CSV table of N, CA and C and ligand atoms in Angstrom, one decimal:
chain,number,residue,atom,x,y,z
A,1,MET,N,61.3,-60.0,82.4
A,1,MET,CA,59.9,-60.3,82.8
A,1,MET,C,58.9,-59.2,82.4
A,2,GLN,N,57.8,-59.5,81.8
A,2,GLN,CA,56.9,-58.5,81.4
A,2,GLN,C,55.8,-58.3,82.3
A,3,ILE,N,55.2,-57.1,82.3
A,3,ILE,CA,54.0,-56.9,83.1
A,3,ILE,C,52.8,-57.5,82.6
A,4,THR,N,52.2,-58.4,83.4
A,4,THR,CA,51.0,-59.0,83.0
A,4,THR,C,50.1,-59.2,84.3
A,5,LYS,N,48.9,-59.8,84.1
A,5,LYS,CA,48.0,-59.9,85.2
A,5,LYS,C,48.8,-60.6,86.4
A,6,HIS,N,48.7,-59.9,87.6
A,6,HIS,CA,49.3,-60.3,88.8
A,6,HIS,C,50.8,-60.2,88.9
A,7,SER,N,51.3,-59.3,88.0
A,7,SER,CA,52.7,-58.8,88.3
A,7,SER,C,52.6,-57.7,89.3
A,8,VAL,N,53.7,-57.5,90.0
A,8,VAL,CA,53.8,-56.3,90.8
A,8,VAL,C,54.9,-55.4,90.1
A,9,ALA,N,54.5,-54.2,89.7
A,9,ALA,CA,55.4,-53.4,88.9
A,9,ALA,C,55.6,-52.1,89.7
A,10,SER,N,56.9,-51.6,89.5
A,10,SER,CA,57.3,-50.3,90.1
A,10,SER,C,57.5,-49.4,88.9
A,11,ILE,N,56.8,-48.3,89.0
A,11,ILE,CA,56.9,-47.3,87.9
A,11,ILE,C,57.3,-45.9,88.4
A,12,GLU,N,58.2,-45.2,87.7
A,12,GLU,CA,58.4,-43.8,87.9
A,12,GLU,C,57.5,-43.1,86.9
A,13,TYR,N,56.9,-42.0,87.3
A,13,TYR,CA,56.0,-41.3,86.4
A,13,TYR,C,55.8,-39.9,86.7
A,14,THR,N,55.5,-39.1,85.7
A,14,THR,CA,55.1,-37.7,85.9
A,14,THR,C,53.8,-37.5,85.1
A,15,LEU,N,52.9,-36.9,85.7
A,15,LEU,CA,51.5,-36.7,85.2
A,15,LEU,C,51.3,-35.2,85.0
A,16,THR,N,51.0,-34.8,83.7
A,16,THR,CA,50.8,-33.4,83.4
A,16,THR,C,49.4,-33.3,82.7
A,17,ASP,N,48.9,-32.1,82.9
A,17,ASP,CA,47.6,-31.8,82.1
A,17,ASP,C,48.0,-31.2,80.7
A,18,ASP,N,47.0,-30.9,79.9
A,18,ASP,CA,47.3,-30.4,78.5
A,18,ASP,C,48.1,-29.1,78.5
A,19,GLY,N,48.1,-28.4,79.6
A,19,GLY,CA,48.8,-27.1,79.7
A,19,GLY,C,50.2,-27.3,80.2
A,20,GLY,N,50.6,-28.6,80.4
A,20,GLY,CA,52.0,-28.8,80.8
A,20,GLY,C,52.2,-28.7,82.3
A,21,GLN,N,51.1,-28.4,83.0
A,21,GLN,CA,51.2,-28.3,84.5
A,21,GLN,C,51.3,-29.7,85.1
A,22,VAL,N,52.3,-29.9,86.0
A,22,VAL,CA,52.5,-31.2,86.7
A,22,VAL,C,51.4,-31.4,87.7
A,23,ILE,N,50.6,-32.4,87.6
A,23,ILE,CA,49.5,-32.8,88.5
A,23,ILE,C,50.1,-33.7,89.6
A,24,ASP,N,51.0,-34.6,89.2
A,24,ASP,CA,51.5,-35.6,90.2
A,24,ASP,C,52.8,-36.2,89.6
A,25,THR,N,53.7,-36.6,90.5
A,25,THR,CA,54.9,-37.2,90.0
A,25,THR,C,55.5,-38.1,91.1
A,26,SER,N,56.2,-39.1,90.7
A,26,SER,CA,56.9,-40.0,91.7
A,26,SER,C,58.2,-39.4,92.1
A,27,GLU,N,58.7,-38.4,91.4
A,27,GLU,CA,60.0,-37.8,91.6
A,27,GLU,C,60.1,-37.3,93.1
A,28,GLY,N,61.2,-37.7,93.7
A,28,GLY,CA,61.4,-37.2,95.1
A,28,GLY,C,60.6,-38.1,96.1
A,29,ARG,N,59.8,-39.0,95.6
A,29,ARG,CA,58.9,-39.8,96.5
A,29,ARG,C,59.2,-41.3,96.3
A,30,GLY,N,59.9,-41.7,95.2
A,30,GLY,CA,60.1,-43.1,94.9
A,30,GLY,C,59.0,-43.6,94.0
A,31,PRO,N,59.3,-44.7,93.3
A,31,PRO,CA,58.3,-45.2,92.4
A,31,PRO,C,57.0,-45.7,93.0
A,32,LEU,N,56.0,-45.7,92.1
A,32,LEU,CA,54.7,-46.2,92.5
A,32,LEU,C,54.8,-47.7,92.3
A,33,VAL,N,54.4,-48.5,93.4
A,33,VAL,CA,54.4,-49.9,93.3
A,33,VAL,C,53.0,-50.4,93.3
A,34,TYR,N,52.6,-51.2,92.3
A,34,TYR,CA,51.2,-51.6,92.2
A,34,TYR,C,51.0,-53.0,91.7
A,35,LEU,N,49.9,-53.6,92.0
A,35,LEU,CA,49.5,-54.9,91.5
A,35,LEU,C,48.8,-54.7,90.2
A,36,HIS,N,49.4,-55.3,89.1
A,36,HIS,CA,48.8,-55.2,87.8
A,36,HIS,C,47.6,-56.1,87.6
A,37,GLY,N,46.5,-55.6,87.0
A,37,GLY,CA,45.4,-56.4,86.6
A,37,GLY,C,44.3,-56.4,87.7
A,38,ALA,N,44.5,-55.6,88.7
A,38,ALA,CA,43.5,-55.6,89.8
A,38,ALA,C,42.8,-54.3,89.9
A,39,GLY,N,42.8,-53.5,88.9
A,39,GLY,CA,42.1,-52.2,88.9
A,39,GLY,C,42.6,-51.2,89.8
A,40,ASN,N,43.9,-51.2,90.2
A,40,ASN,CA,44.5,-50.3,91.1
A,40,ASN,C,45.0,-49.0,90.4
A,41,LEU,N,45.1,-49.0,89.0
A,41,LEU,CA,45.4,-47.8,88.3
A,41,LEU,C,44.2,-47.5,87.4
A,42,ILE,N,44.2,-46.3,86.9
A,42,ILE,CA,43.2,-45.9,85.9
A,42,ILE,C,43.3,-46.8,84.7
A,43,PRO,N,42.2,-47.2,84.1
A,43,PRO,CA,42.2,-48.2,83.0
A,43,PRO,C,43.1,-47.8,81.9
A,44,GLY,N,43.2,-46.6,81.5
A,44,GLY,CA,44.0,-46.2,80.3
A,44,GLY,C,45.5,-46.4,80.6
A,45,LEU,N,45.9,-46.2,81.8
A,45,LEU,CA,47.3,-46.4,82.1
A,45,LEU,C,47.6,-47.9,82.3
A,46,GLU,N,46.8,-48.6,83.0
A,46,GLU,CA,47.0,-50.0,83.2
A,46,GLU,C,47.1,-50.8,81.8
A,47,SER,N,46.3,-50.4,80.9
A,47,SER,CA,46.3,-51.1,79.6
A,47,SER,C,47.6,-50.8,78.8
A,48,GLN,N,48.1,-49.6,79.0
A,48,GLN,CA,49.4,-49.2,78.4
A,48,GLN,C,50.6,-50.0,79.0
A,49,LEU,N,50.5,-50.3,80.3
A,49,LEU,CA,51.6,-51.0,80.9
A,49,LEU,C,51.7,-52.5,80.7
A,50,GLU,N,50.5,-53.1,80.2
A,50,GLU,CA,50.5,-54.5,79.9
A,50,GLU,C,51.6,-54.8,78.9
A,51,GLY,N,52.4,-55.8,79.2
A,51,GLY,CA,53.5,-56.3,78.3
A,51,GLY,C,54.8,-55.5,78.4
A,52,LYS,N,54.8,-54.4,79.2
A,52,LYS,CA,56.0,-53.7,79.3
A,52,LYS,C,57.0,-54.4,80.2
A,53,ALA,N,58.3,-54.0,80.1
A,53,ALA,CA,59.4,-54.7,80.9
A,53,ALA,C,60.2,-53.6,81.5
A,54,VAL,N,61.1,-54.1,82.4
A,54,VAL,CA,62.0,-53.1,83.1
A,54,VAL,C,62.8,-52.3,82.1
A,55,GLY,N,62.9,-51.0,82.3
A,55,GLY,CA,63.7,-50.2,81.4
A,55,GLY,C,62.8,-49.5,80.4
A,56,ASP,N,61.6,-50.1,80.1
A,56,ASP,CA,60.7,-49.4,79.1
A,56,ASP,C,60.3,-48.1,79.6
A,57,GLU,N,60.3,-47.1,78.6
A,57,GLU,CA,59.8,-45.8,78.9
A,57,GLU,C,58.8,-45.5,77.8
A,58,PHE,N,57.7,-44.8,78.2
A,58,PHE,CA,56.7,-44.4,77.2
A,58,PHE,C,55.9,-43.2,77.7
A,59,GLN,N,55.3,-42.6,76.7
A,59,GLN,CA,54.4,-41.5,77.0
A,59,GLN,C,53.0,-41.9,76.6
A,60,SER,N,52.0,-41.5,77.4
A,60,SER,CA,50.7,-41.8,77.1
A,60,SER,C,49.7,-40.7,77.4
A,61,ARG,N,48.8,-40.4,76.4
A,61,ARG,CA,47.8,-39.4,76.6
A,61,ARG,C,46.5,-40.1,76.8
A,62,ILE,N,45.9,-39.9,77.9
A,62,ILE,CA,44.7,-40.6,78.3
A,62,ILE,C,43.5,-39.7,78.4
A,63,GLU,N,42.5,-40.0,77.6
A,63,GLU,CA,41.2,-39.2,77.7
A,63,GLU,C,40.5,-39.5,79.0
A,64,PRO,N,39.7,-38.5,79.4
A,64,PRO,CA,38.9,-38.7,80.6
A,64,PRO,C,38.2,-40.0,80.8
A,65,ALA,N,37.6,-40.5,79.7
A,65,ALA,CA,36.8,-41.8,79.7
A,65,ALA,C,37.6,-42.9,80.2
A,66,ASP,N,38.9,-42.9,80.0
A,66,ASP,CA,39.8,-44.0,80.4
A,66,ASP,C,40.6,-43.6,81.6
A,67,ALA,N,40.3,-42.4,82.2
A,67,ALA,CA,41.0,-41.9,83.4
A,67,ALA,C,39.9,-41.8,84.5
A,68,TYR,N,39.6,-40.5,84.9
A,68,TYR,CA,38.7,-40.3,86.0
A,68,TYR,C,37.3,-40.0,85.6
A,69,GLY,N,37.0,-40.2,84.3
A,69,GLY,CA,35.6,-40.0,83.8
A,69,GLY,C,35.4,-38.6,83.4
A,70,GLU,N,34.2,-38.4,82.8
A,70,GLU,CA,33.8,-37.0,82.4
A,70,GLU,C,33.2,-36.4,83.6
A,71,ARG,N,33.2,-35.0,83.6
A,71,ARG,CA,32.5,-34.3,84.7
A,71,ARG,C,31.0,-34.5,84.6
A,72,ASP,N,30.3,-34.6,85.7
A,72,ASP,CA,28.9,-34.8,85.7
A,72,ASP,C,28.3,-33.6,86.6
A,73,ASP,N,27.6,-32.7,85.9
A,73,ASP,CA,27.1,-31.5,86.6
A,73,ASP,C,26.1,-31.8,87.6
A,74,ARG,N,25.5,-33.0,87.5
A,74,ARG,CA,24.5,-33.4,88.5
A,74,ARG,C,25.1,-33.7,89.9
A,75,MET,N,26.5,-33.8,89.9
A,75,MET,CA,27.2,-34.1,91.1
A,75,MET,C,27.6,-32.8,91.8
A,76,VAL,N,27.2,-31.7,91.3
A,76,VAL,CA,27.3,-30.4,92.0
A,76,VAL,C,26.0,-30.1,92.7
A,77,GLN,N,26.1,-30.0,94.0
A,77,GLN,CA,24.8,-29.8,94.7
A,77,GLN,C,25.0,-28.7,95.8
A,78,ASP,N,23.8,-28.1,96.1
A,78,ASP,CA,23.8,-27.1,97.1
A,78,ASP,C,23.4,-27.8,98.4
A,79,VAL,N,24.2,-27.6,99.4
A,79,VAL,CA,24.0,-28.2,100.7
A,79,VAL,C,23.9,-27.1,101.8
A,80,PRO,N,22.9,-27.3,102.7
A,80,PRO,CA,22.7,-26.3,103.8
A,80,PRO,C,24.0,-26.3,104.6
A,81,ARG,N,24.5,-25.1,104.9
A,81,ARG,CA,25.7,-24.9,105.8
A,81,ARG,C,25.6,-25.7,107.1
A,82,ALA,N,24.3,-25.8,107.6
A,82,ALA,CA,24.1,-26.5,108.9
A,82,ALA,C,24.5,-28.0,108.8
A,83,GLN,N,24.6,-28.6,107.6
A,83,GLN,CA,25.0,-30.0,107.5
A,83,GLN,C,26.4,-30.2,107.6
A,84,LEU,N,27.2,-29.1,107.6
A,84,LEU,CA,28.7,-29.3,107.8
A,84,LEU,C,29.1,-28.9,109.2
A,85,PRO,N,30.2,-29.4,109.6
A,85,PRO,CA,30.6,-29.2,111.0
A,85,PRO,C,30.7,-27.7,111.3
A,86,ALA,N,30.1,-27.3,112.4
A,86,ALA,CA,30.0,-25.9,112.8
A,86,ALA,C,31.3,-25.3,113.0
A,87,GLU,N,32.3,-26.1,113.6
A,87,GLU,CA,33.6,-25.5,114.0
A,87,GLU,C,34.5,-25.3,112.8
A,88,VAL,N,34.1,-25.8,111.6
A,88,VAL,CA,34.9,-25.6,110.4
A,88,VAL,C,34.6,-24.3,109.7
A,89,ASP,N,35.6,-23.6,109.3
A,89,ASP,CA,35.5,-22.4,108.5
A,89,ASP,C,35.4,-22.8,107.1
A,90,VAL,N,34.3,-22.9,106.5
A,90,VAL,CA,34.1,-23.5,105.1
A,90,VAL,C,34.5,-22.5,104.1
A,91,THR,N,35.5,-22.9,103.3
A,91,THR,CA,36.0,-22.0,102.2
A,91,THR,C,36.1,-22.7,100.9
A,92,VAL,N,36.1,-22.0,99.8
A,92,VAL,CA,36.2,-22.6,98.5
A,92,VAL,C,37.5,-23.4,98.3
A,93,GLY,N,37.4,-24.6,97.8
A,93,GLY,CA,38.6,-25.4,97.6
A,93,GLY,C,38.8,-26.4,98.7
A,94,MET,N,38.1,-26.3,99.8
A,94,MET,CA,38.1,-27.2,100.9
A,94,MET,C,37.5,-28.6,100.5
A,95,GLN,N,38.0,-29.7,101.0
A,95,GLN,CA,37.5,-31.0,100.6
A,95,GLN,C,37.0,-31.7,101.8
A,96,PHE,N,35.9,-32.4,101.6
A,96,PHE,CA,35.3,-33.2,102.7
A,96,PHE,C,35.1,-34.7,102.2
A,97,GLN,N,35.1,-35.6,103.1
A,97,GLN,CA,34.8,-37.0,102.7
A,97,GLN,C,33.3,-37.2,103.0
A,98,ALA,N,32.6,-37.7,102.1
A,98,ALA,CA,31.2,-38.0,102.3
A,98,ALA,C,30.9,-39.4,101.9
A,99,GLN,N,29.9,-40.0,102.6
A,99,GLN,CA,29.5,-41.4,102.3
A,99,GLN,C,28.5,-41.3,101.1
A,100,GLY,N,28.9,-41.8,100.0
A,100,GLY,CA,28.1,-41.8,98.8
A,100,GLY,C,27.6,-43.2,98.4
A,101,PRO,N,26.8,-43.3,97.4
A,101,PRO,CA,26.3,-44.7,97.0
A,101,PRO,C,27.4,-45.6,96.6
A,102,ALA,N,28.6,-45.1,96.1
A,102,ALA,CA,29.7,-46.0,95.7
A,102,ALA,C,30.8,-46.0,96.7
A,103,GLY,N,30.4,-45.7,98.0
A,103,GLY,CA,31.5,-45.7,99.0
A,103,GLY,C,31.9,-44.3,99.4
A,104,VAL,N,33.1,-44.2,100.0
A,104,VAL,CA,33.5,-42.9,100.4
A,104,VAL,C,33.9,-42.1,99.2
A,105,GLN,N,33.5,-40.8,99.2
A,105,GLN,CA,33.6,-40.0,98.1
A,105,GLN,C,34.2,-38.6,98.6
A,106,VAL,N,35.1,-38.0,97.8
A,106,VAL,CA,35.6,-36.7,98.2
A,106,VAL,C,34.8,-35.7,97.5
A,107,VAL,N,34.3,-34.7,98.3
A,107,VAL,CA,33.6,-33.6,97.7
A,107,VAL,C,34.3,-32.3,98.0
A,108,THR,N,34.3,-31.4,97.0
A,108,THR,CA,35.0,-30.2,97.0
A,108,THR,C,34.1,-29.0,97.1
A,109,VAL,N,34.4,-28.1,98.0
A,109,VAL,CA,33.5,-26.9,98.1
A,109,VAL,C,33.9,-25.9,97.0
A,110,VAL,N,32.9,-25.6,96.1
A,110,VAL,CA,33.2,-24.7,95.0
A,110,VAL,C,32.5,-23.4,95.1
A,111,GLY,N,31.7,-23.2,96.2
A,111,GLY,CA,31.0,-21.9,96.4
A,111,GLY,C,30.4,-21.8,97.8
A,112,VAL,N,30.4,-20.7,98.3
A,112,VAL,CA,29.7,-20.4,99.6
A,112,VAL,C,28.9,-19.2,99.5
A,113,GLU,N,27.6,-19.3,99.6
A,113,GLU,CA,26.7,-18.2,99.5
A,113,GLU,C,25.7,-18.2,100.7
A,114,GLY,N,25.9,-17.3,101.6
A,114,GLY,CA,25.0,-17.3,102.8
A,114,GLY,C,25.0,-18.6,103.5
A,115,ASP,N,23.8,-19.2,103.6
A,115,ASP,CA,23.7,-20.4,104.4
A,115,ASP,C,23.8,-21.7,103.5
A,116,THR,N,24.2,-21.4,102.2
A,116,THR,CA,24.3,-22.5,101.3
A,116,THR,C,25.7,-22.7,100.8
A,117,VAL,N,26.1,-24.0,100.8
A,117,VAL,CA,27.4,-24.3,100.3
A,117,VAL,C,27.3,-25.2,99.0
A,118,LYS,N,28.0,-24.8,98.0
A,118,LYS,CA,27.9,-25.6,96.7
A,118,LYS,C,29.1,-26.6,96.8
A,119,MET,N,28.7,-27.9,96.7
A,119,MET,CA,29.6,-29.0,96.8
A,119,MET,C,29.7,-29.7,95.4
A,120,ASP,N,30.9,-30.0,95.0
A,120,ASP,CA,31.2,-30.7,93.8
A,120,ASP,C,31.7,-32.1,94.1
A,121,GLY,N,30.9,-33.2,93.8
A,121,GLY,CA,31.3,-34.5,94.0
A,121,GLY,C,32.1,-35.2,92.9
A,122,ASN,N,32.4,-34.4,91.9
A,122,ASN,CA,33.2,-35.0,90.8
A,122,ASN,C,34.7,-35.2,91.3
A,123,HIS,N,35.3,-36.2,90.8
A,123,HIS,CA,36.8,-36.4,91.1
A,123,HIS,C,37.5,-35.1,90.6
A,124,PRO,N,38.5,-34.6,91.4
A,124,PRO,CA,39.2,-33.4,90.9
A,124,PRO,C,39.8,-33.5,89.5
A,125,LEU,N,40.0,-34.7,89.1
A,125,LEU,CA,40.6,-34.9,87.7
A,125,LEU,C,39.5,-35.4,86.7
A,126,ALA,N,38.3,-35.3,87.1
A,126,ALA,CA,37.2,-35.7,86.1
A,126,ALA,C,37.3,-34.7,85.0
A,127,GLY,N,37.1,-35.1,83.7
A,127,GLY,CA,37.1,-34.3,82.6
A,127,GLY,C,38.5,-33.8,82.1
A,128,VAL,N,39.5,-34.2,82.8
A,128,VAL,CA,40.9,-33.8,82.5
A,128,VAL,C,41.6,-34.9,81.7
A,129,THR,N,42.2,-34.5,80.6
A,129,THR,CA,43.0,-35.4,79.8
A,129,THR,C,44.4,-35.5,80.4
A,130,LEU,N,44.9,-36.7,80.7
A,130,LEU,CA,46.1,-36.9,81.4
A,130,LEU,C,47.2,-37.3,80.5
A,131,ASN,N,48.4,-36.7,80.7
A,131,ASN,CA,49.6,-37.0,79.9
A,131,ASN,C,50.6,-37.6,80.9
A,132,PHE,N,50.8,-38.9,80.7
A,132,PHE,CA,51.8,-39.6,81.5
A,132,PHE,C,53.1,-39.8,80.8
A,133,ASP,N,54.2,-39.7,81.6
A,133,ASP,CA,55.5,-40.0,81.2
A,133,ASP,C,56.0,-41.1,82.2
A,134,VAL,N,56.2,-42.3,81.7
A,134,VAL,CA,56.3,-43.5,82.6
A,134,VAL,C,57.6,-44.2,82.3
A,135,LYS,N,58.3,-44.7,83.3
A,135,LYS,CA,59.4,-45.6,83.2
A,135,LYS,C,59.2,-46.8,84.1
A,136,VAL,N,59.4,-48.0,83.6
A,136,VAL,CA,59.2,-49.2,84.4
A,136,VAL,C,60.5,-49.5,85.1
A,137,VAL,N,60.6,-49.6,86.4
A,137,VAL,CA,61.9,-49.8,87.1
A,137,VAL,C,62.0,-51.1,87.7
A,138,GLU,N,60.9,-51.8,87.9
A,138,GLU,CA,61.0,-53.2,88.5
A,138,GLU,C,59.7,-53.9,88.2
A,139,VAL,N,59.8,-55.2,88.0
A,139,VAL,CA,58.7,-56.1,87.8
A,139,VAL,C,58.9,-57.4,88.5
A,140,ARG,N,58.0,-57.8,89.3
A,140,ARG,CA,58.1,-59.1,90.0
A,140,ARG,C,56.8,-59.8,90.0
A,141,GLU,N,56.7,-61.1,90.3
A,141,GLU,CA,55.5,-61.8,90.5
A,141,GLU,C,54.9,-61.4,91.8
A,142,ALA,N,53.5,-61.3,91.8
A,142,ALA,CA,52.9,-61.1,93.1
A,142,ALA,C,52.8,-62.3,93.9
A,143,THR,N,52.8,-62.2,95.3
A,143,THR,CA,52.6,-63.3,96.1
A,143,THR,C,51.2,-63.7,96.1
A,144,ALA,N,50.9,-65.0,96.5
A,144,ALA,CA,49.5,-65.4,96.6
A,144,ALA,C,48.6,-64.5,97.5
A,145,GLU,N,49.3,-64.0,98.5
A,145,GLU,CA,48.5,-63.2,99.5
A,145,GLU,C,48.2,-61.8,98.8
A,146,GLU,N,49.1,-61.3,98.1
A,146,GLU,CA,48.9,-60.0,97.4
A,146,GLU,C,47.7,-60.1,96.4
A,147,VAL,N,47.7,-61.2,95.7
A,147,VAL,CA,46.7,-61.5,94.7
A,147,VAL,C,45.3,-61.6,95.4
A,148,GLU,N,45.3,-62.3,96.5
A,148,GLU,CA,44.1,-62.4,97.3
A,148,GLU,C,43.6,-61.1,97.8
A,149,HIS,N,44.5,-60.3,98.3
A,149,HIS,CA,44.1,-59.0,98.8
A,149,HIS,C,43.8,-57.9,97.8
A,150,GLY,N,44.4,-58.1,96.6
A,150,GLY,CA,44.2,-57.2,95.5
A,150,GLY,C,45.1,-55.9,95.6
A,151,HIS,N,46.2,-56.0,96.4
A,151,HIS,CA,47.1,-54.9,96.5
A,151,HIS,C,48.5,-55.4,96.9
A,152,VAL,N,49.4,-54.5,96.8
A,152,VAL,CA,50.8,-54.9,97.1
A,152,VAL,C,51.2,-54.8,98.6
A,153,HIS,N,52.0,-55.7,99.0
A,153,HIS,CA,52.5,-55.6,100.4
A,153,HIS,C,54.0,-55.2,100.5
A,154,GLY,N,54.4,-54.7,101.6
A,154,GLY,CA,55.8,-54.4,101.8
A,154,GLY,C,56.1,-53.0,101.3
A,155,ALA,N,57.4,-52.7,100.9
A,155,ALA,CA,57.8,-51.4,100.5
A,155,ALA,C,56.9,-50.8,99.4
A,156,GLY,N,56.4,-49.6,99.6
A,156,GLY,CA,55.5,-49.0,98.7
A,156,GLY,C,54.1,-49.5,98.6
A,157,GLY,N,53.8,-50.5,99.5
A,157,GLY,CA,52.4,-51.0,99.5
A,157,GLY,C,51.8,-51.0,100.9
A,158,HIS,N,50.9,-51.9,101.1
A,158,HIS,CA,50.2,-51.9,102.4
A,158,HIS,C,51.1,-52.6,103.4
A,159,GLN,N,51.2,-52.0,104.6
A,159,GLN,CA,52.0,-52.5,105.7
A,159,GLN,C,51.0,-53.1,106.7
A,160,HIS,N,50.6,-54.4,106.4
A,160,HIS,CA,49.8,-55.0,107.4
A,160,HIS,C,49.9,-56.5,107.4
B,201,ZN,ZN1,46.9,-56.9,102.1
């Protein structure tokens, strides 16, 4: 069975940057189970998986435009310290969830200067070229309910 729209596929993967640094991997955690064709993966990886079958292994180099997008310097903003929780010791690298125009957005503290905190709303992987090493380990048809919800149920998916 091949991966196509509304397949549920399980994949083992390792993701590295161009320097060979591992960013993410399914190793030790079990395969990623996802509903194909529902925008659950970055576009560059989902299109590579189309038509693949159990046992297929491949490497894919995905440019930022087909992954988490290019960095946008306008998303780096100075925020008054007073807008952040007083009880939190704000340090560089810390992440907050903020309500943005496109829903919940993760912002990262990239600088603290006096009463001003520099926040970066870019995805941490924006501007990064991704190198995937992928193996397809299972493919099945999605249930009608999974298609309706747009995500996978059961092991590796939503438990509800
Ligand atoms: Zn659901």
